[in-house]
mmCIF file of C-alpha atoms in Angstrom:
data_model
loop_
_atom_site.group_PDB
_atom_site.id
_atom_site.type_symbol
_atom_site.label_atom_id
_atom_site.label_comp_id
_atom_site.label_asym_id
_atom_site.label_seq_id
_atom_site.Cartn_x
_atom_site.Cartn_y
_atom_site.Cartn_z
ATOM 1 C CA MET H 21 -1.105 12.397 22.983
ATOM 2 C CA THR H 22 -3.609 9.660 22.171
ATOM 3 C CA GLU H 23 -2.608 6.423 20.536
ATOM 4 C CA THR H 24 -4.608 7.424 17.457
ATOM 5 C CA THR H 25 -2.519 10.520 16.836
ATOM 6 C CA THR H 26 0.797 8.830 17.529
ATOM 7 C CA LEU H 27 0.238 5.917 15.141
ATOM 8 C CA TRP H 28 -1.343 7.812 12.248
ATOM 9 C CA GLY H 29 -1.188 11.283 10.784
ATOM 10 C CA PRO H 30 -4.174 13.094 9.249
ATOM 11 C CA ALA H 31 -3.018 12.589 5.635
ATOM 12 C CA THR H 32 -0.381 10.705 3.644
ATOM 13 C CA GLY H 33 0.394 9.405 0.157
ATOM 14 C CA VAL H 34 -0.224 5.947 -1.281
ATOM 15 C CA GLY H 35 3.315 5.159 -2.456
ATOM 16 C CA SER H 36 4.411 6.055 -5.972
ATOM 17 C CA LEU H 37 5.451 9.465 -7.302
ATOM 18 C CA PRO H 38 6.486 10.637 -10.790
ATOM 19 C CA GLY H 39 10.118 11.191 -11.746
ATOM 20 C CA GLY H 40 13.301 9.372 -10.864
ATOM 21 C CA ASP H 41 15.137 11.541 -8.326
ATOM 22 C CA ALA H 42 15.076 9.914 -4.874
ATOM 23 C CA ARG H 43 16.197 13.047 -3.014
ATOM 24 C CA GLU H 44 13.594 15.223 -4.729
ATOM 25 C CA ALA H 45 10.891 12.655 -3.882
ATOM 26 C CA ALA H 46 11.928 12.431 -0.211
ATOM 27 C CA LYS H 47 12.034 16.231 0.021
ATOM 28 C CA THR H 48 8.513 16.478 -1.488
ATOM 29 C CA VAL H 49 7.092 13.813 0.821
ATOM 30 C CA THR H 50 8.596 15.137 4.044
ATOM 31 C CA GLY H 51 7.705 18.705 3.079
ATOM 32 C CA SER H 52 4.095 17.755 2.319
ATOM 33 C CA PHE H 53 3.434 15.399 5.231
ATOM 34 C CA GLU H 54 5.147 16.665 8.360
ATOM 35 C CA ASP H 55 2.987 14.297 10.463
ATOM 36 C CA PHE H 56 2.915 11.143 8.299
ATOM 37 C CA PRO H 57 5.618 10.848 5.604
ATOM 38 C CA PHE H 58 6.121 7.700 3.525
ATOM 39 C CA LEU H 59 8.935 6.003 1.642
ATOM 40 C CA ALA H 60 8.331 7.086 -1.955
ATOM 41 C CA GLU H 61 8.450 4.663 -4.899
ATOM 42 C CA LEU H 62 9.638 5.924 -8.299
ATOM 43 C CA PRO H 63 8.609 3.355 -10.951
ATOM 44 C CA ALA H 64 9.595 5.645 -13.847
ATOM 45 C CA ARG H 65 13.208 4.518 -13.278
ATOM 46 C CA GLY H 66 12.331 1.168 -14.859
ATOM 47 C CA PRO H 67 12.040 -2.524 -13.898
ATOM 48 C CA GLY H 68 13.026 -3.005 -10.275
ATOM 49 C CA ALA H 69 11.619 0.390 -9.276
ATOM 50 C CA ASP H 70 8.062 -0.792 -10.030
ATOM 51 C CA MET H 71 6.159 -2.055 -6.987
ATOM 52 C CA ILE H 72 6.404 -5.733 -7.990
ATOM 53 C CA GLY H 73 10.133 -5.599 -8.790
ATOM 54 C CA ARG H 74 10.898 -3.586 -5.671
ATOM 55 C CA THR H 75 9.189 -6.143 -3.424
ATOM 56 C CA LEU H 76 10.809 -9.067 -5.262
ATOM 57 C CA GLY H 77 14.140 -7.418 -4.405
ATOM 58 C CA LEU H 78 13.279 -7.814 -0.709
ATOM 59 C CA LEU H 79 12.690 -11.580 -0.910
ATOM 60 C CA VAL H 80 15.017 -13.975 0.901
ATOM 61 C CA GLU H 81 16.454 -16.934 -1.068
ATOM 62 C CA LEU H 82 13.991 -16.337 -3.904
ATOM 63 C CA TYR H 83 14.999 -14.325 -6.969
ATOM 64 C CA ALA H 84 13.415 -13.006 -10.142
ATOM 65 C CA HIS H 85 14.348 -11.406 -13.458
ATOM 66 C CA VAL H 86 12.431 -9.487 -16.105
ATOM 67 C CA GLU H 87 11.010 -11.279 -19.155
ATOM 68 C CA PRO H 88 8.936 -9.552 -21.877
ATOM 69 C CA SER H 89 5.844 -10.928 -20.125
ATOM 70 C CA GLY H 90 6.850 -9.670 -16.659
ATOM 71 C CA TRP H 91 8.822 -10.893 -13.639
ATOM 72 C CA ARG H 92 9.881 -14.544 -13.586
ATOM 73 C CA VAL H 93 11.555 -16.710 -10.938
ATOM 74 C CA SER H 94 15.362 -17.107 -11.269
ATOM 75 C CA ASP H 95 17.894 -19.501 -9.750
ATOM 76 C CA ARG H 96 20.157 -16.734 -8.497
ATOM 77 C CA PRO H 97 20.145 -12.955 -8.075
ATOM 78 C CA GLY H 98 20.887 -11.248 -11.389
ATOM 79 C CA ARG H 99 21.082 -7.719 -12.739
ATOM 80 C CA ASP H 100 17.360 -7.003 -12.181
ATOM 81 C CA THR H 101 17.482 -8.033 -8.507
ATOM 82 C CA ARG H 102 20.651 -5.996 -7.937
ATOM 83 C CA ARG H 103 19.065 -2.957 -9.581
ATOM 84 C CA ALA H 104 15.904 -3.262 -7.450
ATOM 85 C CA ARG H 105 17.996 -3.416 -4.276
ATOM 86 C CA SER H 106 20.216 -0.531 -5.372
ATOM 87 C CA TRP H 107 17.239 1.762 -6.038
ATOM 88 C CA LEU H 108 15.648 0.857 -2.720
ATOM 89 C CA GLY H 109 18.965 1.705 -1.043
ATOM 90 C CA GLU H 110 18.953 5.112 -2.770
ATOM 91 C CA ASP H 111 15.402 5.752 -1.589
ATOM 92 C CA LEU H 112 16.298 4.804 1.989
ATOM 93 C CA ASP H 113 19.377 7.061 1.907
ATOM 94 C CA ALA H 114 17.212 9.985 0.771
ATOM 95 C CA LEU H 115 14.509 9.271 3.345
ATOM 96 C CA GLU H 116 17.116 9.081 6.115
ATOM 97 C CA GLU H 117 18.583 12.421 5.017
ATOM 98 C CA PHE H 118 15.238 14.231 5.109
ATOM 99 C CA THR H 119 13.902 12.656 8.342
ATOM 100 C CA GLN H 120 16.786 13.598 10.662
ATOM 101 C CA GLY H 121 15.302 13.973 14.152
ATOM 102 C CA TYR H 122 11.811 12.985 12.978
ATOM 103 C CA GLU H 123 9.554 11.306 15.526
ATOM 104 C CA GLY H 124 6.147 10.024 14.506
ATOM 105 C CA PRO H 125 4.414 7.685 12.083
ATOM 106 C CA LEU H 126 6.255 6.727 8.888
ATOM 107 C CA LYS H 127 4.720 4.510 6.207
ATOM 108 C CA VAL H 128 6.587 1.988 4.068
ATOM 109 C CA GLN H 129 4.930 -0.030 1.303
ATOM 110 C CA ALA H 130 5.458 -3.547 -0.056
ATOM 111 C CA VAL H 131 3.349 -5.743 -2.312
ATOM 112 C CA GLY H 132 1.301 -8.298 -0.380
ATOM 113 C CA PRO H 133 1.617 -12.060 -0.940
ATOM 114 C CA TRP H 134 -1.415 -12.470 -3.227
ATOM 115 C CA THR H 135 -0.751 -9.650 -5.668
ATOM 116 C CA LEU H 136 2.857 -10.868 -5.761
ATOM 117 C CA ALA H 137 1.690 -14.432 -6.492
ATOM 118 C CA ALA H 138 -0.597 -13.149 -9.268
ATOM 119 C CA ALA H 139 2.264 -11.180 -10.880
ATOM 120 C CA LEU H 140 5.279 -13.483 -10.490
ATOM 121 C CA GLU H 141 5.763 -16.143 -13.162
ATOM 122 C CA LEU H 142 7.222 -19.550 -12.332
ATOM 123 C CA ARG H 143 9.819 -21.062 -14.669
ATOM 124 C CA GLY H 144 7.176 -22.424 -17.054
ATOM 125 C CA GLY H 145 5.597 -18.993 -17.487
ATOM 126 C CA GLU H 146 2.474 -19.559 -15.377
ATOM 127 C CA ALA H 147 1.771 -17.341 -12.362
ATOM 128 C CA ALA H 148 2.696 -18.534 -8.859
ATOM 129 C CA VAL H 149 -0.943 -18.053 -7.813
ATOM 130 C CA GLY H 150 -1.838 -21.282 -9.646
ATOM 131 C CA ASP H 151 0.561 -23.346 -7.496
ATOM 132 C CA PRO H 152 -0.282 -23.615 -3.749
ATOM 133 C CA GLY H 153 3.281 -24.704 -2.843
ATOM 134 C CA ALA H 154 4.785 -21.741 -4.711
ATOM 135 C CA CYS H 155 2.360 -19.396 -2.908
ATOM 136 C CA ARG H 156 3.501 -20.739 0.474
ATOM 137 C CA ASP H 157 7.197 -20.386 -0.433
ATOM 138 C CA LEU H 158 6.625 -16.859 -1.724
ATOM 139 C CA ALA H 159 4.769 -15.786 1.441
ATOM 140 C CA ALA H 160 7.495 -17.256 3.683
ATOM 141 C CA SER H 161 10.247 -15.502 1.694
ATOM 142 C CA LEU H 162 8.297 -12.231 1.777
ATOM 143 C CA ALA H 163 7.871 -12.480 5.564
ATOM 144 C CA GLU H 164 11.641 -12.883 6.034
ATOM 145 C CA GLY H 165 12.426 -10.070 3.618
ATOM 146 C CA LEU H 166 9.969 -7.686 5.254
ATOM 147 C CA ARG H 167 11.401 -8.419 8.692
ATOM 148 C CA ALA H 168 14.860 -7.325 7.509
ATOM 149 C CA HIS H 169 13.491 -4.310 5.594
ATOM 150 C CA LEU H 170 11.493 -3.007 8.579
ATOM 151 C CA ALA H 171 14.551 -3.385 10.824
ATOM 152 C CA GLU H 172 16.617 -1.402 8.298
ATOM 153 C CA VAL H 173 14.035 1.422 8.173
ATOM 154 C CA ALA H 174 13.894 1.496 11.994
ATOM 155 C CA ARG H 175 17.696 1.732 12.143
ATOM 156 C CA ARG H 176 17.801 4.632 9.683
ATOM 157 C CA VAL H 177 14.869 6.589 11.183
ATOM 158 C CA PRO H 178 15.046 5.627 14.874
ATOM 159 C CA GLY H 179 12.262 8.024 15.947
ATOM 160 C CA ALA H 180 9.765 6.546 13.479
ATOM 161 C CA ARG H 181 6.731 4.487 14.412
ATOM 162 C CA ILE H 182 6.556 2.412 11.272
ATOM 163 C CA VAL H 183 3.275 1.683 9.530
ATOM 164 C CA LEU H 184 3.583 -1.173 7.022
ATOM 165 C CA GLN H 185 1.320 -0.919 3.975
ATOM 166 C CA LEU H 186 0.733 -4.101 1.980
ATOM 167 C CA ASP H 187 -0.356 -3.348 -1.593
ATOM 168 C CA GLU H 188 -2.949 -5.896 -2.696
ATOM 169 C CA PRO H 189 -4.688 -4.563 -5.844
ATOM 170 C CA SER H 190 -5.070 -8.134 -7.229
ATOM 171 C CA LEU H 191 -6.594 -9.566 -4.037
ATOM 172 C CA THR H 192 -10.212 -9.472 -5.229
ATOM 173 C CA ALA H 193 -9.237 -11.092 -8.559
ATOM 174 C CA VAL H 194 -7.394 -13.867 -6.652
ATOM 175 C CA LEU H 195 -10.452 -14.502 -4.438
ATOM 176 C CA ARG H 196 -12.797 -14.598 -7.439
ATOM 177 C CA GLY H 197 -10.661 -16.647 -9.805
ATOM 178 C CA GLN H 198 -10.209 -13.743 -12.250
ATOM 179 C CA VAL H 199 -6.408 -13.831 -12.663
ATOM 180 C CA ARG H 200 -5.664 -14.824 -16.268
ATOM 181 C CA THR H 201 -3.314 -17.661 -17.204
ATOM 182 C CA ALA H 202 -0.297 -17.109 -19.483
ATOM 183 C CA SER H 203 -2.369 -17.907 -22.612
ATOM 184 C CA GLY H 204 -5.001 -15.375 -21.577
ATOM 185 C CA TYR H 205 -7.772 -17.867 -22.451
ATOM 186 C CA ARG H 206 -8.330 -19.243 -18.961
ATOM 187 C CA THR H 207 -8.213 -17.989 -15.413
ATOM 188 C CA TYR H 208 -6.625 -19.603 -12.358
ATOM 189 C CA ARG H 209 -8.971 -21.225 -9.889
ATOM 190 C CA ALA H 210 -10.099 -18.938 -7.049
ATOM 191 C CA VAL H 211 -7.927 -19.324 -3.948
ATOM 192 C CA ASP H 212 -9.857 -20.401 -0.852
ATOM 193 C CA ARG H 213 -10.682 -17.413 1.388
ATOM 194 C CA GLN H 214 -9.231 -19.107 4.471
ATOM 195 C CA VAL H 215 -5.935 -19.748 2.676
ATOM 196 C CA VAL H 216 -5.836 -16.099 1.552
ATOM 197 C CA GLU H 217 -6.634 -14.860 5.052
ATOM 198 C CA SER H 218 -4.084 -17.145 6.698
ATOM 199 C CA ALA H 219 -1.208 -16.007 4.430
ATOM 200 C CA LEU H 220 -2.113 -12.367 5.009
ATOM 201 C CA ARG H 221 -2.266 -12.938 8.763
ATOM 202 C CA ASP H 222 1.255 -14.436 8.694
ATOM 203 C CA ILE H 223 2.608 -11.386 6.843
ATOM 204 C CA VAL H 224 0.762 -8.916 9.111
ATOM 205 C CA ALA H 225 2.298 -10.695 12.141
ATOM 206 C CA VAL H 226 5.824 -9.870 10.900
ATOM 207 C CA HIS H 227 5.407 -6.233 11.979
ATOM 208 C CA ASP H 228 4.959 -5.297 15.619
ATOM 209 C CA GLY H 229 3.303 -2.008 14.605
ATOM 210 C CA PRO H 230 0.141 -1.283 12.608
ATOM 211 C CA VAL H 231 -0.378 -2.759 9.142
ATOM 212 C CA ALA H 232 -2.569 -1.199 6.450
ATOM 213 C CA VAL H 233 -3.685 -3.103 3.352
ATOM 214 C CA HIS H 234 -4.121 -1.024 0.190
ATOM 215 C CA SER H 235 -6.195 -1.799 -2.891
ATOM 216 C CA CYS H 236 -7.383 0.702 -5.468
ATOM 217 C CA ALA H 237 -9.523 -2.014 -7.137
ATOM 218 C CA PRO H 238 -13.304 -2.334 -6.619
ATOM 219 C CA ASP H 239 -14.833 -4.651 -3.983
ATOM 220 C CA VAL H 240 -12.124 -4.492 -1.327
ATOM 221 C CA PRO H 241 -12.758 -7.389 1.122
ATOM 222 C CA PHE H 242 -12.890 -5.233 4.285
ATOM 223 C CA ALA H 243 -14.072 -7.993 6.642
ATOM 224 C CA LEU H 244 -11.422 -10.495 5.483
ATOM 225 C CA LEU H 245 -8.656 -7.897 5.903
ATOM 226 C CA ARG H 246 -9.844 -7.080 9.415
ATOM 227 C CA ARG H 247 -9.855 -10.765 10.359
ATOM 228 C CA ALA H 248 -6.304 -11.070 8.987
ATOM 229 C CA GLY H 249 -5.204 -8.400 11.462
ATOM 230 C CA ALA H 250 -5.064 -5.267 9.292
ATOM 231 C CA ALA H 251 -5.300 -2.161 11.488
ATOM 232 C CA ALA H 252 -6.238 -0.054 8.458
ATOM 233 C CA VAL H 253 -7.615 -0.411 4.937
ATOM 234 C CA SER H 254 -6.508 1.952 2.163
ATOM 235 C CA PHE H 255 -8.853 2.247 -0.821
ATOM 236 C CA ASP H 256 -10.216 4.442 -3.631
ATOM 237 C CA PHE H 257 -13.239 6.080 -2.027
ATOM 238 C CA GLY H 258 -14.831 6.693 -5.444
ATOM 239 C CA LEU H 259 -15.126 2.934 -6.100
ATOM 240 C CA LEU H 260 -17.267 2.215 -3.016
ATOM 241 C CA THR H 261 -20.775 0.905 -3.594
ATOM 242 C CA GLU H 262 -23.712 0.477 -1.230
ATOM 243 C CA ARG H 263 -22.605 -3.153 -0.821
ATOM 244 C CA ASP H 264 -19.435 -1.943 0.940
ATOM 245 C CA GLU H 265 -21.167 0.313 3.447
ATOM 246 C CA GLU H 266 -22.098 -2.242 6.081
ATOM 247 C CA ALA H 267 -18.543 -3.664 6.088
ATOM 248 C CA ILE H 268 -17.109 -0.151 6.440
ATOM 249 C CA GLY H 269 -19.452 0.675 9.323
ATOM 250 C CA GLU H 270 -18.412 -2.521 11.118
ATOM 251 C CA ALA H 271 -14.735 -1.779 10.448
ATOM 252 C CA VAL H 272 -14.967 1.740 11.870
ATOM 253 C CA GLU H 273 -16.833 0.567 14.962
ATOM 254 C CA ALA H 274 -14.145 -2.091 15.513
ATOM 255 C CA GLY H 275 -11.451 0.618 15.443
ATOM 256 C CA THR H 276 -10.126 -0.005 11.920
ATOM 257 C CA LYS H 277 -8.536 3.064 10.356
ATOM 258 C CA LEU H 278 -9.686 4.086 6.872
ATOM 259 C CA LEU H 279 -7.092 5.499 4.479
ATOM 260 C CA ALA H 280 -9.661 7.106 2.202
ATOM 261 C CA GLY H 281 -8.466 7.876 -1.322
ATOM 262 C CA VAL H 282 -10.434 11.010 -2.183
ATOM 263 C CA VAL H 283 -7.945 13.153 -4.141
ATOM 264 C CA PRO H 284 -7.608 12.164 -7.851
ATOM 265 C CA SER H 285 -4.265 10.528 -8.657
ATOM 266 C CA THR H 286 -3.972 11.854 -12.233
ATOM 267 C CA ASP H 287 -3.821 15.443 -13.476
ATOM 268 C CA GLY H 288 -7.037 17.418 -13.382
ATOM 269 C CA PRO H 289 -8.713 20.242 -11.509
ATOM 270 C CA LEU H 290 -8.818 19.855 -7.715
ATOM 271 C CA SER H 291 -12.024 20.766 -5.901
ATOM 272 C CA ASP H 292 -11.937 22.826 -2.724
ATOM 273 C CA PRO H 293 -10.595 20.777 0.242
ATOM 274 C CA GLY H 294 -14.052 20.534 1.863
ATOM 275 C CA GLY H 295 -15.513 19.221 -1.387
ATOM 276 C CA SER H 296 -12.905 16.438 -1.530
ATOM 277 C CA VAL H 297 -14.105 14.983 1.790
ATOM 278 C CA MET H 298 -17.828 15.682 1.309
ATOM 279 C CA GLY H 299 -18.456 12.044 0.345
ATOM 280 C CA VAL H 300 -16.778 10.826 3.539
ATOM 281 C CA ARG H 301 -18.988 13.108 5.665
ATOM 282 C CA THR H 302 -22.084 11.915 3.788
ATOM 283 C CA LEU H 303 -21.153 8.254 4.289
ATOM 284 C CA TRP H 304 -20.681 8.871 8.027
ATOM 285 C CA ARG H 305 -24.184 10.354 8.244
ATOM 286 C CA ARG H 306 -25.713 7.462 6.280
ATOM 287 C CA LEU H 307 -24.036 4.936 8.560
ATOM 288 C CA GLY H 308 -25.207 6.813 11.671
ATOM 289 C CA LEU H 309 -21.628 7.192 12.914
ATOM 290 C CA ASN H 310 -20.612 9.987 15.268
ATOM 291 C CA PRO H 311 -19.154 12.886 13.181
ATOM 292 C CA GLY H 312 -16.751 13.576 16.046
ATOM 293 C CA THR H 313 -14.921 10.322 15.225
ATOM 294 C CA LEU H 314 -14.269 11.281 11.588
ATOM 295 C CA ALA H 315 -10.816 12.798 12.003
ATOM 296 C CA GLU H 316 -9.791 9.914 14.311
ATOM 297 C CA SER H 317 -10.978 7.238 11.894
ATOM 298 C CA VAL H 318 -9.942 8.644 8.513
ATOM 299 C CA VAL H 319 -6.552 9.398 6.947
ATOM 300 C CA VAL H 320 -6.893 11.352 3.680
ATOM 301 C CA THR H 321 -4.879 10.069 0.680
ATOM 302 C CA PRO H 322 -4.889 10.238 -3.115
ATOM 303 C CA THR H 323 -7.086 7.600 -4.804
ATOM 304 C CA CYS H 324 -3.988 5.603 -5.815
ATOM 305 C CA GLY H 325 -0.276 6.080 -6.484
ATOM 306 C CA LEU H 326 0.777 9.269 -8.283
ATOM 307 C CA ALA H 327 3.285 7.723 -10.738
ATOM 308 C CA GLY H 328 1.062 8.679 -13.699
ATOM 309 C CA ALA H 329 0.725 12.329 -12.659
ATOM 310 C CA SER H 330 2.909 15.297 -13.622
ATOM 311 C CA PRO H 331 5.382 16.360 -10.906
ATOM 312 C CA ALA H 332 3.525 19.660 -10.406
ATOM 313 C CA TYR H 333 0.160 17.912 -10.028
ATOM 314 C CA ALA H 334 1.630 15.298 -7.668
ATOM 315 C CA ARG H 335 2.909 18.046 -5.343
ATOM 316 C CA ALA H 336 -0.449 19.841 -5.525
ATOM 317 C CA ALA H 337 -2.359 16.612 -4.794
ATOM 318 C CA LEU H 338 -0.257 15.843 -1.709
ATOM 319 C CA ALA H 339 -0.750 19.371 -0.365
ATOM 320 C CA HIS H 340 -4.473 19.081 -1.116
ATOM 321 C CA CYS H 341 -4.694 15.876 0.974
ATOM 322 C CA VAL H 342 -3.359 17.798 3.986
ATOM 323 C CA ARG H 343 -5.867 20.633 3.490
ATOM 324 C CA ALA H 344 -8.753 18.184 2.994
ATOM 325 C CA ALA H 345 -7.817 16.377 6.234
ATOM 326 C CA ARG H 346 -7.777 19.706 8.044
ATOM 327 C CA SER H 347 -11.247 20.465 6.684
ATOM 328 C CA LEU H 348 -12.481 17.090 7.966
ATOM 329 C CA ALA H 349 -11.086 17.781 11.450
ATOM 330 C CA ASP H 350 -12.378 21.373 11.599
ATOM 331 C CA ASN H 351 -15.857 20.712 10.141
ATOM 332 C CA PRO H 352 -16.827 17.077 10.711
ATOM 333 C CA GLU H 353 -20.569 17.777 10.321
#
C-alpha cells in the first residue's frame, strides 16, 4: 500500500451535518466513507456545537461564553464551555462505537487560529484579531488543546491515522484587513502574512500526521498554506478563478493533496458522478498535469459543511462524493 492511499481516502466530508443525533451522524459517516470517515459536527444542537464554540471548548486555560453578538472571553469555564465539551464527548463516544476495529485515515476538524481570532470577542467586545498579544495567547492555548484532543481521538480509535483539518474560512479576510470591528464601521488592520504563516506553522506542528487547511471562501492562499506546512488544502472548487491556477499547479507538483469541494452542500439536483468531477479533469488538462496523478492528488468532498442541508440530501451528497471519486479514478482522462 502506498503512502498516498494509507494517509488519505478517495472521498470524505467537510465536517458539519444536519440534525442533532451523534450516533446517527457517526453511523452515516462511517457507512458513507469506509476509507476516510470524519468526526461529524452537529451545529443544529446550539451554541457550543457550532464550529467556533466547539473549538473554544478545546482551549486550555482560556474560556468563553455566548453573548448576543457571539462568543466572548470569560474568566472561568461556564455553562457554554461545559456544554461544548459535553457534546464533543458525545460525538467521540459515537465515533468510537462505529469505528471498532477500523484501520485507516480518520479526519477531525478544529477552527484554525485566525478564524478563531476573528470570531472571538475580548472583554471589551472587540475581536481578538485586533490584538497581537491576544492572538498569540489564543494560538498557544489552541495548540495545547489540540494536542490533548488528538491524543484522545487516537486512544479511542487506535487503528486510525489521524488527519487534522483546520477550518480557516476567515483567513483571507484577516490577511486583507476585511474583518469588521464591533461597530461595523471599520475593519481591523490586515495581519502581516509572516505572522499569519508563523502561527499556522506552530499549530500544524502540533500534529505528527498530515494537516489539511479548509476554507470555503474565495481566494484561498494556497502558497502561504503550503509554506506553513499544510499537507492538503480543502476548498470550494466552484470558487476558483484563473488567478488560483498557477498556485494549484505548484501545490500539486509539490505533493500537496487537494480536497476538492465539487458536490453542492445545500439541497438541489445532483449531476452524474462524472459530471461532478469534470471541472477537476479540465483543470488538470489546462495545467498540463498527468491525468494518471488525479486520483492520487484529489480527495472529493462537498463544497462546504452540510449543516444547512436536509438529512436526506446530506446522505445523498456523501454517497455522491464516493461515486464521483470512483469516476475520477476509473476515467482520469
